Short mmCIF file of C-alpha atoms in Angstrom, two decimals:
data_model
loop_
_atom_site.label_atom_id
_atom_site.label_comp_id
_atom_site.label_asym_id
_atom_site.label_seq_id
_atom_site.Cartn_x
_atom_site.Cartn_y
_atom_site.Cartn_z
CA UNK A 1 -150.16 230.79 195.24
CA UNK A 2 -153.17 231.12 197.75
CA UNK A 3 -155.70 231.49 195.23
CA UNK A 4 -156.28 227.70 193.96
CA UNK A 5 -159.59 226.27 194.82
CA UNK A 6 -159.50 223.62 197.25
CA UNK A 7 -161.02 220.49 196.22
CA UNK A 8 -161.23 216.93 196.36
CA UNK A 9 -160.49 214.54 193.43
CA UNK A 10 -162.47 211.15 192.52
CA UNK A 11 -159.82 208.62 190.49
CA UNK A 12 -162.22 207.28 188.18
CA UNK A 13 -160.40 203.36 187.50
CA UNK A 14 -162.75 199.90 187.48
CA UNK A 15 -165.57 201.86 188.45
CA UNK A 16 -167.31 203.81 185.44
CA UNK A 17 -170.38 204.70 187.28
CA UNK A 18 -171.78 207.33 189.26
CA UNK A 19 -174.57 204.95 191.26
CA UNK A 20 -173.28 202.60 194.23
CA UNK A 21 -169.76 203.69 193.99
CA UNK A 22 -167.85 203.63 197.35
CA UNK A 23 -165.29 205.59 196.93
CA UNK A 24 -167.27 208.24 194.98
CA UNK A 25 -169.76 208.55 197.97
CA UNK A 26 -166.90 208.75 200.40
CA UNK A 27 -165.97 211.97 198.54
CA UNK A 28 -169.45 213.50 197.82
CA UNK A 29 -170.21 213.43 201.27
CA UNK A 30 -167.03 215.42 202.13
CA UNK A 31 -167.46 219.17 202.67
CA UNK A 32 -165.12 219.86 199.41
CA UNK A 33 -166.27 220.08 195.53
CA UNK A 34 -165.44 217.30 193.75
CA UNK A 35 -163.08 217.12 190.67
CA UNK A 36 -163.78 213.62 188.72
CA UNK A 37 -161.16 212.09 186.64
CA UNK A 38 -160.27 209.47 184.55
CA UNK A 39 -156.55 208.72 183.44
CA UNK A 40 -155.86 206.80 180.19
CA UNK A 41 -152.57 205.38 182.00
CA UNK A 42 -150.13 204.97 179.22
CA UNK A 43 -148.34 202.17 181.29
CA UNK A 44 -151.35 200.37 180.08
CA UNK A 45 -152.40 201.19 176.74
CA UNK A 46 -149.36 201.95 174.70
CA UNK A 47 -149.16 198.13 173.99
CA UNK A 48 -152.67 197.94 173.04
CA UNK A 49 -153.45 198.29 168.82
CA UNK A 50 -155.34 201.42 167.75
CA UNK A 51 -158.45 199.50 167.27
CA UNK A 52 -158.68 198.00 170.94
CA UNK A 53 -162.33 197.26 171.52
CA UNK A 54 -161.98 197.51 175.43
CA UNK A 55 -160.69 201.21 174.69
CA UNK A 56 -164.23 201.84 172.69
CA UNK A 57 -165.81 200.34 175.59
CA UNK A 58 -163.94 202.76 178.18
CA UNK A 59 -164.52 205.35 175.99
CA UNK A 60 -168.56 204.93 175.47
CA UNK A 61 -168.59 204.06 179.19
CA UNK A 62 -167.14 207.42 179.95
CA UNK A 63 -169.23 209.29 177.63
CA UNK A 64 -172.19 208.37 179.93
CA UNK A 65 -170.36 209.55 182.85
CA UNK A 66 -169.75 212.92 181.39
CA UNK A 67 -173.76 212.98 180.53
CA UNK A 68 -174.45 212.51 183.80
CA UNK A 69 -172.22 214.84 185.14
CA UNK A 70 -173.38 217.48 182.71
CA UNK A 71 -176.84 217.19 183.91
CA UNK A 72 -175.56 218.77 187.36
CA UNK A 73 -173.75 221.42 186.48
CA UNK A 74 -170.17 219.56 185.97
CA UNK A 75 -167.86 217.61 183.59
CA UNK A 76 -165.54 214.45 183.47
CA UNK A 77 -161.79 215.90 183.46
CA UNK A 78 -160.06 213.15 181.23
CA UNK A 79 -156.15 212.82 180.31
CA UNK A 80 -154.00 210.81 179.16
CA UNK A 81 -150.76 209.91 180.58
CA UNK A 82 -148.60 209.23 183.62
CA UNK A 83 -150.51 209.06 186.84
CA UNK A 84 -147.87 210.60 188.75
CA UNK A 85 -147.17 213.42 186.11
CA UNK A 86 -150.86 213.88 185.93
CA UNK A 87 -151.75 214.40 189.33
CA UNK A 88 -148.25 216.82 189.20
CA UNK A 89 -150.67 218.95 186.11
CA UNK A 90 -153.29 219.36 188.53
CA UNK A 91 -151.85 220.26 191.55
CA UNK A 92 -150.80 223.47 189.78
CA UNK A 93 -154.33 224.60 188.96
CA UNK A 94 -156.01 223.25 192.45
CA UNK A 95 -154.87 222.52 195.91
CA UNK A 96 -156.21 218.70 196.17
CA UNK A 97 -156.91 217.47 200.04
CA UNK A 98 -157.34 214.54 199.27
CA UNK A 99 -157.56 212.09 195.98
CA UNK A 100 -160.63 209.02 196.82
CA UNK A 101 -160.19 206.25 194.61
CA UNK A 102 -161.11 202.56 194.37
CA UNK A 103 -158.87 199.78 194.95
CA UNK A 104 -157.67 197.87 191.98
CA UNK A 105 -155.73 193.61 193.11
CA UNK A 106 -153.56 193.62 190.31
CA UNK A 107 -149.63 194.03 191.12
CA UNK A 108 -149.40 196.75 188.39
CA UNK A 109 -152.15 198.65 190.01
CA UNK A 110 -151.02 198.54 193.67
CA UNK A 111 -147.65 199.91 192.65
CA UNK A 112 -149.01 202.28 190.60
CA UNK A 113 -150.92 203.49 194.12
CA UNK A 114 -148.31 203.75 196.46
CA UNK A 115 -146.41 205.41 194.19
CA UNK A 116 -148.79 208.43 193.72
CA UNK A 117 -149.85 208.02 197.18
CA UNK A 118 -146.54 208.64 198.28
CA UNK A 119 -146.04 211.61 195.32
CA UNK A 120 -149.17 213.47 196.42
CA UNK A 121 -148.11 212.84 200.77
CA UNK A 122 -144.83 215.18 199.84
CA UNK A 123 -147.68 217.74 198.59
CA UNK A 124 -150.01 217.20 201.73
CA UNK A 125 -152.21 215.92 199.73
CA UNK A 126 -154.47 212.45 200.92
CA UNK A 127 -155.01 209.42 199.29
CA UNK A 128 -157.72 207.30 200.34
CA UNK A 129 -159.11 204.64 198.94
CA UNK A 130 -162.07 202.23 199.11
CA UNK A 131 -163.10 198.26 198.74
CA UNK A 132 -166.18 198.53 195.28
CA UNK A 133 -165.71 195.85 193.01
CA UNK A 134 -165.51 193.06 195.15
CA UNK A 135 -167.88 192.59 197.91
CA UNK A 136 -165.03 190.50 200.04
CA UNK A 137 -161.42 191.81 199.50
CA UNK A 138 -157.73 190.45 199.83
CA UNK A 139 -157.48 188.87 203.56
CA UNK A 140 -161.62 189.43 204.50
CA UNK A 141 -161.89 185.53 203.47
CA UNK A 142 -159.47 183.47 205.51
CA UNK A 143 -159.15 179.90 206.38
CA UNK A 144 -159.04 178.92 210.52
CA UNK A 145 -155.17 179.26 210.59
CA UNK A 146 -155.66 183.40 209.44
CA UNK A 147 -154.25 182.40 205.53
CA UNK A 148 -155.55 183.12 202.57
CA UNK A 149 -157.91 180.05 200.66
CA UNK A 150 -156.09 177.94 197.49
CA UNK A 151 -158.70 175.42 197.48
CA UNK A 152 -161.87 177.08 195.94
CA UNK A 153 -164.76 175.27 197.74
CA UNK A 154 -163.85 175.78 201.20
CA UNK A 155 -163.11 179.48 200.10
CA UNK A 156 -166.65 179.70 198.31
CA UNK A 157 -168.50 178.35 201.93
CA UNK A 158 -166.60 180.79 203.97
CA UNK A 159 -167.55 183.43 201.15
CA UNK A 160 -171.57 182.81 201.66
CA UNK A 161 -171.51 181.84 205.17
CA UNK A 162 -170.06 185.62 205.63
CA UNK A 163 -171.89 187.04 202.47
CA UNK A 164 -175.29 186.34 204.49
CA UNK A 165 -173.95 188.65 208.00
CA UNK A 166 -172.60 191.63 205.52
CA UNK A 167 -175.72 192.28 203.29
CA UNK A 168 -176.44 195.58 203.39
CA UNK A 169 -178.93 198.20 201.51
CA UNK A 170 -177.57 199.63 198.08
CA UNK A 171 -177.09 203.42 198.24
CA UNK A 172 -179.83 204.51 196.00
CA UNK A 173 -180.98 207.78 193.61
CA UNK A 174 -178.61 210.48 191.99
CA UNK A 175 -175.24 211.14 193.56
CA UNK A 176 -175.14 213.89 195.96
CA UNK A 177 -174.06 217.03 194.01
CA UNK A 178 -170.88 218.29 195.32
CA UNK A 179 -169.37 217.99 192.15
CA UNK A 180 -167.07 220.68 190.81
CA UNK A 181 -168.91 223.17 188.73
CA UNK A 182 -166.78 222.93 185.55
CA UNK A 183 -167.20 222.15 181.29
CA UNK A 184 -163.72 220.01 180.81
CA UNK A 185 -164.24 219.14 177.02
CA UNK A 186 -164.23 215.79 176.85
CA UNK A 187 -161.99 214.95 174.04
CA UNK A 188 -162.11 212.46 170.74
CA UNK A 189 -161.77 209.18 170.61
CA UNK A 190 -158.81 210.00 168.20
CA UNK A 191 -157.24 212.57 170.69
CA UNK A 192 -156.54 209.94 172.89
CA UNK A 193 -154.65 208.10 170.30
CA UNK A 194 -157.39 205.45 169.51
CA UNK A 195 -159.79 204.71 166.68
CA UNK A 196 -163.32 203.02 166.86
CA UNK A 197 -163.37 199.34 166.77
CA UNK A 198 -165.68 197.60 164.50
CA UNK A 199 -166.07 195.14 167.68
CA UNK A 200 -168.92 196.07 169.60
CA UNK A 201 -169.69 194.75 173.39
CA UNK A 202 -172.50 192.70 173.41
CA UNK A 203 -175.26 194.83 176.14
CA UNK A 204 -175.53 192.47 179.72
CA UNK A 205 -178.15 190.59 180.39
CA UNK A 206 -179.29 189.60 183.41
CA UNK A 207 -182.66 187.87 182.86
CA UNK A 208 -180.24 184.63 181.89
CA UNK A 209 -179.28 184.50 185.35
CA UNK A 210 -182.89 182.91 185.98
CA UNK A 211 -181.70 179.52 183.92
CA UNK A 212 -178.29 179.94 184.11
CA UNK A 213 -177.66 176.76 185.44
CA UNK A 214 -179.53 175.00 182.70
CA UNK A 215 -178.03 176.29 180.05
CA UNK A 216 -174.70 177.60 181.24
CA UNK A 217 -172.59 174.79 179.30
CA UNK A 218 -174.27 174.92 176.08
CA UNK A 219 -172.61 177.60 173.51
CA UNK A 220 -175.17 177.72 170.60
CA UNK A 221 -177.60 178.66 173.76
CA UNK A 222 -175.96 182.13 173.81
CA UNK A 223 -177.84 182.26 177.33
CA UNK A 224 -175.13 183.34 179.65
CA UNK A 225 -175.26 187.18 181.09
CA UNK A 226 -172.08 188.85 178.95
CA UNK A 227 -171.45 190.32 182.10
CA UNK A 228 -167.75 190.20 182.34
CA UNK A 229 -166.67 193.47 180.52
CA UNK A 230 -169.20 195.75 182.62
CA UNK A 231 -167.98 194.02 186.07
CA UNK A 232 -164.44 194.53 184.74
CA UNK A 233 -164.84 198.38 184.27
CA UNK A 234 -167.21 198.78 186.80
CA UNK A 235 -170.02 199.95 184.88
CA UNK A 236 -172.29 198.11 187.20
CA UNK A 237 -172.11 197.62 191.02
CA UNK A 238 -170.96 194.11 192.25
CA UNK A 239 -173.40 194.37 195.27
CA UNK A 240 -176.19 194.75 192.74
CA UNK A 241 -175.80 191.75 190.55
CA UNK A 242 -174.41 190.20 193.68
CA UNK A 243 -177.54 190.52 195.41
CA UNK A 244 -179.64 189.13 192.40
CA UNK A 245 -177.68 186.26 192.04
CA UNK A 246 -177.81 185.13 195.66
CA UNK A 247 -181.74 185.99 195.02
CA UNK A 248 -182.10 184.40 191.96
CA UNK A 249 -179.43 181.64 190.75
CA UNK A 250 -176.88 179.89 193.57
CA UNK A 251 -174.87 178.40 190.48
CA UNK A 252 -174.57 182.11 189.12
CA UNK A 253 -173.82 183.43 192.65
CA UNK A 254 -170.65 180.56 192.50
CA UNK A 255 -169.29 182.39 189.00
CA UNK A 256 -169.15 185.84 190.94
CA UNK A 257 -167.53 184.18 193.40
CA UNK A 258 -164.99 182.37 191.35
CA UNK A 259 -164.10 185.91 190.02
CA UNK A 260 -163.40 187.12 194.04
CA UNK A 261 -161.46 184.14 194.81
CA UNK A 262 -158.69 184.37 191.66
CA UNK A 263 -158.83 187.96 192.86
CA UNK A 264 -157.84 187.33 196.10
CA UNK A 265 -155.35 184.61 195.10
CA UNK A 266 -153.42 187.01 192.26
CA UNK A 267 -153.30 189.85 195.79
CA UNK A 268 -152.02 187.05 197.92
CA UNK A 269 -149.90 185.29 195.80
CA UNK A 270 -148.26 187.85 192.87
CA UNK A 271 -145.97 185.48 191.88
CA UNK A 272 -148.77 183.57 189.77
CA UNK A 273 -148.82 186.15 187.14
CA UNK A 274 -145.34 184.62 185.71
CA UNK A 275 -144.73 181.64 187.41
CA UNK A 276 -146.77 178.41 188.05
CA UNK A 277 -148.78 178.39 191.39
CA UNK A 278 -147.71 174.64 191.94
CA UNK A 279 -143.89 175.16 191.64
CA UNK A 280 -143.70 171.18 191.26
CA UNK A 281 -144.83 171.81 187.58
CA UNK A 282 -141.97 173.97 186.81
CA UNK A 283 -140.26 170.78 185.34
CA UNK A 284 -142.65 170.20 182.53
CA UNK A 285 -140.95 170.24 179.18
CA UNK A 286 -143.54 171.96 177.08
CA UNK A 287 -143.22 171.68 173.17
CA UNK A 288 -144.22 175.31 172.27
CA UNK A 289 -144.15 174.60 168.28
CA UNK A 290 -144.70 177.83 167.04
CA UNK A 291 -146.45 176.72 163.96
CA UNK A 292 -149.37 174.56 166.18
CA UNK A 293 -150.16 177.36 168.48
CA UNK A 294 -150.36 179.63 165.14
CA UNK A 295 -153.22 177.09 163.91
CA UNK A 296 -154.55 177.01 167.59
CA UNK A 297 -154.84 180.99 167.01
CA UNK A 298 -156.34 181.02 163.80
CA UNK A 299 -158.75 178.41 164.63
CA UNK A 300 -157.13 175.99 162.67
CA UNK A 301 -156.87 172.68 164.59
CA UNK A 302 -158.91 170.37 163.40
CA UNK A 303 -161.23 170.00 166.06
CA UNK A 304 -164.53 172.05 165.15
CA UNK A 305 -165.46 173.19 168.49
CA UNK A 306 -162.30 174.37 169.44
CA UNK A 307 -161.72 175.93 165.94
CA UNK A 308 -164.89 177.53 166.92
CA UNK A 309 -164.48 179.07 169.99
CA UNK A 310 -160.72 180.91 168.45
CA UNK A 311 -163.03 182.39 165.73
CA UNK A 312 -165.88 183.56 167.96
CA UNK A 313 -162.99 185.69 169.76
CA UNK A 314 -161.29 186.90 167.29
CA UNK A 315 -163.99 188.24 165.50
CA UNK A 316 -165.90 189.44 168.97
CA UNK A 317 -163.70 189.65 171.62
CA UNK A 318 -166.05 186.84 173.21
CA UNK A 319 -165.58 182.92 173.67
CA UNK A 320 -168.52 180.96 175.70
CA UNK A 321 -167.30 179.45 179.20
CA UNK A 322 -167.12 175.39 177.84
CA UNK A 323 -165.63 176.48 175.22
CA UNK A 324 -162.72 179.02 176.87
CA UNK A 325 -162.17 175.27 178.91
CA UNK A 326 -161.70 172.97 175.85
CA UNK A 327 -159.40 175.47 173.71
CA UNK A 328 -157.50 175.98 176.77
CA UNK A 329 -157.04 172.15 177.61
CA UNK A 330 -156.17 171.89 174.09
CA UNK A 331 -153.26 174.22 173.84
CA UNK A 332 -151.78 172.93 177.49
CA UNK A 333 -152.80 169.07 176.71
CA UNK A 334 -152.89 168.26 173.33
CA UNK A 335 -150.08 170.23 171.82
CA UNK A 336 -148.13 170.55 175.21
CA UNK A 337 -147.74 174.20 174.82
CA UNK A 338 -146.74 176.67 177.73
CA UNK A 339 -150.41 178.25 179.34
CA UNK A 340 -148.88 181.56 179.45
CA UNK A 341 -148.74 181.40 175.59
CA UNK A 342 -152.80 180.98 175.68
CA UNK A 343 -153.23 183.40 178.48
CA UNK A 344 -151.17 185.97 176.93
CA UNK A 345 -153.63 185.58 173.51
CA UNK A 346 -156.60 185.52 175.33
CA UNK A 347 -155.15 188.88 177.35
CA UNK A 348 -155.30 190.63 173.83
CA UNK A 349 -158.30 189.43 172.52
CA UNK A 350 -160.75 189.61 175.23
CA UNK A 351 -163.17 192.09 176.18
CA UNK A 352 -163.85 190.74 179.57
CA UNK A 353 -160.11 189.91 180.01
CA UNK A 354 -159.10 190.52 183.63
CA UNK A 355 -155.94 189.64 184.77
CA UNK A 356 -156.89 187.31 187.93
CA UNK A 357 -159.20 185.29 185.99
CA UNK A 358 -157.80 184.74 182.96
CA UNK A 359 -154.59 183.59 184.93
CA UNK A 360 -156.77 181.66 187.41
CA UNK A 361 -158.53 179.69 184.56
CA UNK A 362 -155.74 179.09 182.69
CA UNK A 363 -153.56 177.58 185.24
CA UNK A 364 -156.53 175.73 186.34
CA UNK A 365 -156.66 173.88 182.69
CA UNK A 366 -152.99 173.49 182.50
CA UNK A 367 -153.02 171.81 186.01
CA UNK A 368 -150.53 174.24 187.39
CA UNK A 369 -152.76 176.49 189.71
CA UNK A 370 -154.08 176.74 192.92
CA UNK A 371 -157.25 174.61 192.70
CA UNK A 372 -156.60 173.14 189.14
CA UNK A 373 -157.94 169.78 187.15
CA UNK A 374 -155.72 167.65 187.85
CA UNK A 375 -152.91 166.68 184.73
CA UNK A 376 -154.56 163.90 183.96
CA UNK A 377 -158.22 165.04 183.11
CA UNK A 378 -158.27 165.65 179.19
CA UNK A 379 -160.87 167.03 177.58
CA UNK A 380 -161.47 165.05 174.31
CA UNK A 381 -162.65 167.70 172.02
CA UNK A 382 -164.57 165.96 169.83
CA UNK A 383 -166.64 164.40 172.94
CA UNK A 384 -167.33 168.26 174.46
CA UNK A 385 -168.41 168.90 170.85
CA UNK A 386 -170.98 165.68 171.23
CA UNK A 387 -172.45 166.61 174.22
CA UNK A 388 -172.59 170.34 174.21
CA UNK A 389 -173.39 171.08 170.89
CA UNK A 390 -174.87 167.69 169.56
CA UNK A 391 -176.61 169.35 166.63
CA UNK A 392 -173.49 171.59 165.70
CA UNK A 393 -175.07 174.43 165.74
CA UNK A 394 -172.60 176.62 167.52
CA UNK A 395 -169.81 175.35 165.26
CA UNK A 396 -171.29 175.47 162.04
CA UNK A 397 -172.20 179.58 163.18
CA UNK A 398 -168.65 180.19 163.34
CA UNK A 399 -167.11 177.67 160.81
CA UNK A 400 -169.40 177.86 158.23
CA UNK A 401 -170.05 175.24 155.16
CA UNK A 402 -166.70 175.58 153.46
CA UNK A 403 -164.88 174.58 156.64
CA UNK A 404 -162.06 171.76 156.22
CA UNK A 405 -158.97 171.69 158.11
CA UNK A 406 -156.79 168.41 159.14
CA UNK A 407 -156.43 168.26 162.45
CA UNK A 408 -153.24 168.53 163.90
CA UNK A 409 -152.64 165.80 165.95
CA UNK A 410 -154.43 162.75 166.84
CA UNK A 411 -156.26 163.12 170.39
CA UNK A 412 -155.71 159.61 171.95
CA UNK A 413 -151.01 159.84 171.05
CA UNK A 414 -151.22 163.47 172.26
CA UNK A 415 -153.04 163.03 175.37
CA UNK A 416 -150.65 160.19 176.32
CA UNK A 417 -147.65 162.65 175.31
CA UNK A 418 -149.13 164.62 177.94
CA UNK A 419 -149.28 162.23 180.25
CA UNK A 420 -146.06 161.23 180.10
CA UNK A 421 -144.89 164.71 179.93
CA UNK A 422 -146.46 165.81 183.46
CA UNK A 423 -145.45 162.19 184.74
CA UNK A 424 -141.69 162.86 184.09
CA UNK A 425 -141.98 166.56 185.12
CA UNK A 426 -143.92 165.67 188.73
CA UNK A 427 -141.03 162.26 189.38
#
């Protein structure tokens, strides 16, 4: 048929926003109208329980798209299935150019592209898409010999020395409107096959970047940002709190930058989303008793601030920074149990749960990764506890008065058990 409008499509992914989106500008500024969409890719929910606080957050996030959109004259177009079948749907109601989307680092992700790239090329339809929610992307940062960085520090100078030649001006005021004129009902939270989670994200808040670096390691603080879920879905623009940071807080500015360089790393080197980045640690015999990393779930250890932080989680979907490092040293260290058990947990309890990080970090405190501890720093729990939460404040919010558990094991036999275990496994 001749008669199908012609228009463009915007792939709505890690970028919920209309304001300082790259790929969204790209395809404003085109001649064509504009159809936005988001996909609820079954290849990634259908694992995910009905209750999924991330979906609620997707979900509320998109909401404020479509209220946007509404105010000039369009809609959000939102469905729910196979990206390839999807785009299939549409290309029997419109004849789609070209499809403008942001890139996603994530193996899953990049396959997913090339395969609808390649889908909507038989069509004649485009596929372009744009760097947004990093500000330096998979080989930008590269060491004098043209690779890619493993050791963070020298990675991080490279990062600002660059960072300071690239700032540029963000784009600024409503979206040009070359959206599609359209009313796609935007449908339930239900119809998409999820229900509301009594989880709620905790709003962002920048003003703790200020005295970040002061207060940064202390949990009952509650003074860090609670940025990570709205920089995971894009709700806000990297460049912005980028550019506050580097104004504002150089410690903060090295968090951001953290985030780039796991990014880069999981883009660079795939094989770390199974396998140990140091393949010399492949030989560690780990324990992986069922029954301790049960306890370690529950918060059931023994060890009050780690108890703490596994309650905080799995009644929020948030853990404070020290304390995601001592729970995390404690699974890998003190009951010699495989990291990819605790980065698997973390995966489904998480809001801010990206893949790079949360792999990045947790190789880091098993000693396995890129630019990890090394094996034989040990975080004695009960020392963290003394010096970042002296009063017990933080722990006694989350334990409460009744609290009385045996711990586990004893720290000073299981940290030499470690030892010895990453001794034999590194001969």
């Amino acid at each position: 048929m001749n008669d199908k409008q012609l228009i463009n499509v915007f792939w709505f992914r890690r970028d919920l926003r209309l304001y300082d989106n790259t790929g969204l500008d790209a395809a404003l500024k085109d001649h064509l109208p504009v159809l936005p969409l988001f996909i609820f890719d079954e290849n990634i929910i259908s694992d995910l329980t009905v209750t999924d606080a991330r979906i609620s957050f997707i979900y509320d996030s998109l909401a404020a798209v479509n209220k946007e959109l509404t105010k000039l004259g369009s809609s959000l177009c939102v469905k729910k299935g196979e990206p390839g079948e999807i785009f299939e749907e549409l290309s029997e109601s419109y004849k789609i150019q070209t499809v403008f989307a942001n890139r996603d680092y994530e193996p899953y992700a990049i396959e997913r592209d090339q395969k609808v790239s390649s889908l909507l090329k038989k069509k004649g339809t485009g596929f372009l898409s744009f760097k947004d929610q990093v500000i330096f992307e998979e080989k930008e940062i590269l060491n004098s010999e043209g690779k890619a960085f493993t050791v963070f520090t020298s990675y991080k100078n490279r990062w600002i020395e660059k960072y300071s030649q690239v700032i540029k001006p963000l784009s600024s005021g409503r979206p040009r409107n070359n959206f599609i004129k359209s009313s796609f009902r935007f449908p339930s939270l239900k119809e998409t096959g999820f229900e509301k989670s009594d989880i709620r994200v905790k709003k962002y808040d920048l003003s703790c970047i200020e005295d970040y670096d002061k207060f940064r390691d202390y949990p009952a603080e509650d003074k860090t940002t609670r940025l990570g879920p709205y920089l995971r879905f894009g709700t806000v623009s990297i460049r912005y709190i980028a550019q506050i940071a580097a104004e504002r807080n150089r410690v903060f500015l090295g968090e951001l930058i953290w985030r780039e360089f796991f990014m880069q790393i999981i883009y660079n080197f795939p094989g770390v989303v199974t396998n140990n980045f140091r393949a010399r640690y492949n030989n560690i015999i780990w324990r992986n008793n069922e029954s301790e990393f049960l306890k370690w779930c529950k918060g059931e250890t023994g060890y009050r601030l780690v108890d703490a932080g596994m309650r905080q989680m799995n009644e929020t979907g948030y853990m404070h920074n020290r304390v995601r490092m001592v729970v995390a040293s404690f699974l890998c260290k003190h009951l010699l149990t495989d990291w990819r058990f605790g980065e698997a947990y973390f995966a489904e309890k998480l809001n801010d749960y990206e893949l790079s990080s949360n792999n990045g970090n947790w190789q880091w405190a098993a000693g396995t990764g890129c630019d990890a501890a090394p094996y034989f720093r040990i975080f004695n729990p009960e020392i963290q506890a003394m010096k970042f939460d002296k009063d017990d404040v933080y722990t006694s919010r989350w334990l409460g008065a009744g609290y009385k558990v045996p711990q586990i094991v004893d720290h000073a036999p299981a940290r030499e058990r470690a030892l010895q275990a990453y001794r034999s496994a590194l001969q």
